[in-house]
C-alpha cells in the first residue's frame, strides 16, 4: 500500500523562526506528543528544539511506557529542510534525508545489514516530518484564502516523493482546519489526508494522519497526535 505520510511527532514550533536570536544558541524543551490509535495511547514522543547558526533542529525520543525504542533528528533553515534521520533500535531500522542542493536530496533506509539509497531531483517546495508543521504555519493565510499551494513530501521508505496540495478554512471558533491531500487522483483514493488544526493564535492543536513509526507493528497505523 502506497502511503507517503511520514507524519509523526510534529513539534509545537510556534513563534520560533531562523530570524530569532541569530547570534545566540537557544535550546528549549517542547513537551510531549501522545500518539493515540483507536483511543489507546500507543507511544509518547518527548520533543526538544534548538536554534544555532540560522538553523532549527528538533530532537525526539520515542517511548513505549518507559522503554525508549526510537530517536529522531530533523533540521531546517530559512531555505527549507536540511537533514532528517529516524532510528528504531527495536527493529534495527533507520532512514534519513539530506539536502544536497536547492533541488537535490539524498535518501536512504537501512534494515539490518541491508541499505537502500537514492538521489531525488525535486523542483518546488519540499517538506518532510516536523517541517510540514512549520511550513503550514507560515502559509495559513494563503491556504485559507483558497490558494491551494503545492508541496512535495519525501517518503524515505519509498525512496521517492509525492505531490500534495494544502486546503483549509477558518472555522467559526477561529481555529484553522487544514487538510494536506494528494494531488494525484489515484493516490487520493488510497492515501488519507493529513489533517492539522491550529487555534486562532496559530498554535498547533493536533494532527491526524497515517504513520508506521510504531514500537511493534510493521503496518501503517492511523494515528491522532495530541500535544501535552
Short mmCIF file of C-alpha atoms in Angstrom, two decimals:
data_model
loop_
_atom_site.label_atom_id
_atom_site.label_comp_id
_atom_site.label_asym_id
_atom_site.label_seq_id
_atom_site.Cartn_x
_atom_site.Cartn_y
_atom_site.Cartn_z
CA UNK A 1 0.00 0.00 0.00
CA UNK A 2 1.43 3.35 -1.00
CA UNK A 3 1.22 5.84 1.79
CA UNK A 4 3.54 8.83 1.73
CA UNK A 5 2.72 10.08 5.18
CA UNK A 6 5.80 10.26 7.29
CA UNK A 7 3.92 12.46 9.68
CA UNK A 8 4.51 11.54 13.30
CA UNK A 9 5.75 13.57 16.17
CA UNK A 10 5.27 17.03 14.77
CA UNK A 11 6.65 19.57 17.18
CA UNK A 12 4.98 22.68 18.51
CA UNK A 13 7.17 25.11 16.61
CA UNK A 14 5.23 28.30 17.09
CA UNK A 15 7.00 31.65 17.15
CA UNK A 16 10.42 30.11 16.56
CA UNK A 17 11.99 31.10 13.24
CA UNK A 18 15.56 31.27 11.89
CA UNK A 19 15.39 35.06 12.31
CA UNK A 20 15.18 34.77 16.11
CA UNK A 21 18.33 35.32 18.17
CA UNK A 22 20.74 34.99 15.19
CA UNK A 23 23.88 35.16 17.35
CA UNK A 24 22.72 33.01 20.24
CA UNK A 25 22.21 29.29 20.66
CA UNK A 26 18.76 28.53 22.04
CA UNK A 27 17.63 25.18 23.46
CA UNK A 28 14.04 24.58 24.50
CA UNK A 29 12.01 21.57 25.63
CA UNK A 30 8.84 21.43 23.56
CA UNK A 31 6.88 18.87 25.56
CA UNK A 32 5.30 15.50 24.88
CA UNK A 33 3.22 14.31 21.93
CA UNK A 34 0.85 11.47 22.78
CA UNK A 35 0.11 9.16 19.85
CA UNK A 36 -3.36 7.69 20.00
CA UNK A 37 -4.61 4.72 17.96
CA UNK A 38 -8.25 3.67 18.40
CA UNK A 39 -8.50 5.71 21.61
CA UNK A 40 -5.48 3.98 23.17
CA UNK A 41 -2.10 5.59 23.82
CA UNK A 42 0.42 3.68 21.71
CA UNK A 43 3.54 5.66 22.45
CA UNK A 44 4.81 9.05 23.55
CA UNK A 45 7.31 11.33 21.92
CA UNK A 46 9.45 13.66 24.02
CA UNK A 47 10.49 16.67 21.96
CA UNK A 48 13.07 19.42 22.22
CA UNK A 49 14.37 22.01 19.77
CA UNK A 50 17.48 24.15 19.41
CA UNK A 51 18.47 27.12 17.28
CA UNK A 52 22.01 27.88 16.14
CA UNK A 53 23.63 29.45 13.06
CA UNK A 54 20.24 30.19 11.48
CA UNK A 55 19.25 26.51 11.76
CA UNK A 56 16.41 24.98 13.76
CA UNK A 57 16.93 21.40 14.99
CA UNK A 58 14.23 19.23 16.55
CA UNK A 59 15.16 16.10 18.51
CA UNK A 60 12.71 13.42 19.58
CA UNK A 61 12.80 10.36 21.82
CA UNK A 62 10.08 7.75 21.28
CA UNK A 63 8.87 5.78 24.30
CA UNK A 64 6.53 2.84 24.79
CA UNK A 65 5.85 3.04 28.51
CA UNK A 66 9.27 3.95 29.88
CA UNK A 67 11.17 2.00 27.23
CA UNK A 68 12.93 4.05 24.55
CA UNK A 69 12.55 2.43 21.13
CA UNK A 70 13.45 5.22 18.72
CA UNK A 71 15.15 8.57 18.22
CA UNK A 72 14.83 11.25 15.57
CA UNK A 73 16.52 14.48 14.48
CA UNK A 74 15.44 16.96 11.82
CA UNK A 75 16.85 20.38 10.96
CA UNK A 76 15.95 23.26 8.66
CA UNK A 77 16.70 26.91 7.96
CA UNK A 78 15.03 29.74 6.05
CA UNK A 79 15.60 27.84 2.78
CA UNK A 80 13.73 24.73 3.91
CA UNK A 81 14.57 21.31 5.38
CA UNK A 82 18.23 20.24 5.51
CA UNK A 83 18.63 16.89 7.27
CA UNK A 84 16.46 14.20 8.82
CA UNK A 85 17.19 10.86 10.47
CA UNK A 86 15.00 8.40 12.36
CA UNK A 87 16.29 5.23 14.05
CA UNK A 88 14.20 2.46 15.59
CA UNK A 89 16.59 0.44 17.77
CA UNK A 90 13.99 -2.24 18.43
CA UNK A 91 13.55 -3.04 14.75
CA UNK A 92 17.11 -2.32 13.65
CA UNK A 93 15.72 0.16 11.14
CA UNK A 94 16.81 3.67 10.21
CA UNK A 95 16.06 6.18 7.47
CA UNK A 96 17.33 9.60 6.50
CA UNK A 97 17.19 12.54 4.12
CA UNK A 98 19.97 15.02 3.32
CA UNK A 99 19.60 18.13 1.19
CA UNK A 100 22.46 18.23 -1.33
CA UNK A 101 21.44 21.34 -3.27
CA UNK A 102 18.39 23.52 -3.87
CA UNK A 103 16.75 20.74 -5.91
CA UNK A 104 18.64 17.56 -4.98
CA UNK A 105 18.11 15.25 -1.99
CA UNK A 106 19.83 12.05 -0.85
CA UNK A 107 17.51 9.46 0.74
CA UNK A 108 18.35 6.15 2.45
CA UNK A 109 16.88 3.34 4.52
CA UNK A 110 18.64 0.55 6.41
CA UNK A 111 17.13 -2.62 7.80
CA UNK A 112 19.62 -4.93 9.47
CA UNK A 113 22.60 -5.09 7.11
CA UNK A 114 20.57 -4.07 4.05
CA UNK A 115 20.78 -0.48 2.83
CA UNK A 116 18.82 1.20 0.06
CA UNK A 117 19.51 4.71 -1.17
CA UNK A 118 18.54 7.10 -3.92
CA UNK A 119 19.11 10.67 -5.08
CA UNK A 120 15.98 12.66 -5.91
CA UNK A 121 15.76 15.72 -8.15
CA UNK A 122 12.77 17.79 -6.99
CA UNK A 123 11.51 21.19 -8.10
CA UNK A 124 9.18 23.21 -5.91
CA UNK A 125 8.54 23.30 -2.17
CA UNK A 126 9.89 20.21 -0.38
CA UNK A 127 8.73 19.21 3.11
CA UNK A 128 9.01 16.22 5.42
CA UNK A 129 8.23 15.40 9.01
CA UNK A 130 8.20 18.32 11.50
CA UNK A 131 8.94 20.84 8.79
CA UNK A 132 5.43 20.30 7.39
CA UNK A 133 4.02 21.95 10.51
CA UNK A 134 6.36 24.93 10.26
CA UNK A 135 5.57 25.34 6.55
CA UNK A 136 1.82 25.11 7.18
CA UNK A 137 2.03 27.70 9.95
CA UNK A 138 3.88 30.10 7.69
CA UNK A 139 1.27 29.67 4.95
CA UNK A 140 -2.01 29.61 6.88
CA UNK A 141 -3.29 32.83 5.30
CA UNK A 142 -2.58 31.65 1.75
CA UNK A 143 -4.08 28.22 2.41
CA UNK A 144 -7.30 29.54 3.96
CA UNK A 145 -7.58 32.15 1.19
CA UNK A 146 -8.01 29.31 -1.30
CA UNK A 147 -4.61 29.45 -3.00
CA UNK A 148 -4.05 25.67 -2.53
CA UNK A 149 -0.21 25.73 -2.60
CA UNK A 150 1.56 22.58 -3.78
CA UNK A 151 4.22 20.77 -1.76
CA UNK A 152 6.37 17.68 -2.33
CA UNK A 153 6.64 15.21 0.56
CA UNK A 154 9.69 12.92 0.59
CA UNK A 155 9.00 9.39 1.86
CA UNK A 156 12.23 7.54 2.71
CA UNK A 157 10.64 4.07 2.75
CA UNK A 158 9.60 4.62 -0.86
CA UNK A 159 12.89 6.33 -1.80
CA UNK A 160 10.57 8.75 -3.56
CA UNK A 161 8.40 11.82 -3.16
CA UNK A 162 4.73 12.65 -3.78
CA UNK A 163 2.88 15.85 -4.67
CA UNK A 164 0.25 17.25 -2.29
CA UNK A 165 -1.86 20.38 -2.12
CA UNK A 166 -2.89 22.25 1.02
CA UNK A 167 -6.52 23.25 1.58
CA UNK A 168 -8.14 24.86 4.57
CA UNK A 169 -10.64 27.16 6.21
CA UNK A 170 -11.09 29.28 9.31
CA UNK A 171 -13.93 27.89 11.41
CA UNK A 172 -16.44 29.88 13.47
CA UNK A 173 -14.35 29.16 16.56
CA UNK A 174 -11.41 30.92 14.91
CA UNK A 175 -9.49 27.64 14.57
CA UNK A 176 -7.66 26.85 11.33
CA UNK A 177 -8.69 23.48 9.86
CA UNK A 178 -6.12 22.35 7.28
CA UNK A 179 -6.00 19.29 5.03
CA UNK A 180 -2.97 18.17 3.03
CA UNK A 181 -4.29 15.99 0.21
CA UNK A 182 -2.61 14.03 -2.56
CA UNK A 183 -2.50 15.93 -5.86
CA UNK A 184 -2.90 12.72 -7.88
CA UNK A 185 -6.47 11.38 -8.21
CA UNK A 186 -5.45 7.72 -7.91
CA UNK A 187 -3.25 8.38 -4.88
CA UNK A 188 -6.11 10.26 -3.22
CA UNK A 189 -8.17 7.06 -3.25
CA UNK A 190 -5.65 5.21 -1.07
CA UNK A 191 -3.96 7.95 0.95
CA UNK A 192 -5.91 9.67 3.69
CA UNK A 193 -5.46 13.45 4.04
CA UNK A 194 -3.15 14.83 6.69
CA UNK A 195 -5.35 16.93 8.96
CA UNK A 196 -3.86 19.71 11.06
CA UNK A 197 -5.66 22.03 13.44
CA UNK A 198 -4.37 25.36 14.77
CA UNK A 199 -6.09 27.74 17.17
CA UNK A 200 -6.74 31.43 16.48
CA UNK A 201 -3.22 32.23 17.72
CA UNK A 202 -1.91 29.84 15.05
CA UNK A 203 -0.71 27.40 17.71
CA UNK A 204 -0.76 23.74 16.70
CA UNK A 205 -3.52 21.75 18.42
CA UNK A 206 -3.41 18.32 16.79
CA UNK A 207 -2.51 16.26 13.73
CA UNK A 208 -4.38 13.29 12.33
CA UNK A 209 -2.51 11.15 9.81
CA UNK A 210 -1.16 7.73 8.89
CA UNK A 211 2.13 6.53 10.32
CA UNK A 212 4.37 3.49 10.50
CA UNK A 213 6.64 4.67 13.33
CA UNK A 214 5.29 2.24 15.88
CA UNK A 215 7.05 0.13 18.53
CA UNK A 216 5.54 -3.20 17.47
CA UNK A 217 3.53 -3.26 14.25
CA UNK A 218 5.07 -3.04 10.79
CA UNK A 219 1.84 -1.95 9.11
CA UNK A 220 0.79 1.65 8.67
CA UNK A 221 -1.31 2.83 11.59
CA UNK A 222 -3.91 5.60 11.68
CA UNK A 223 -2.88 7.96 14.47
CA UNK A 224 -4.07 11.09 16.20
CA UNK A 225 -1.24 13.18 17.59
CA UNK A 226 -2.16 15.39 20.54
CA UNK A 227 0.24 17.65 22.40
CA UNK A 228 0.60 17.99 26.17
#
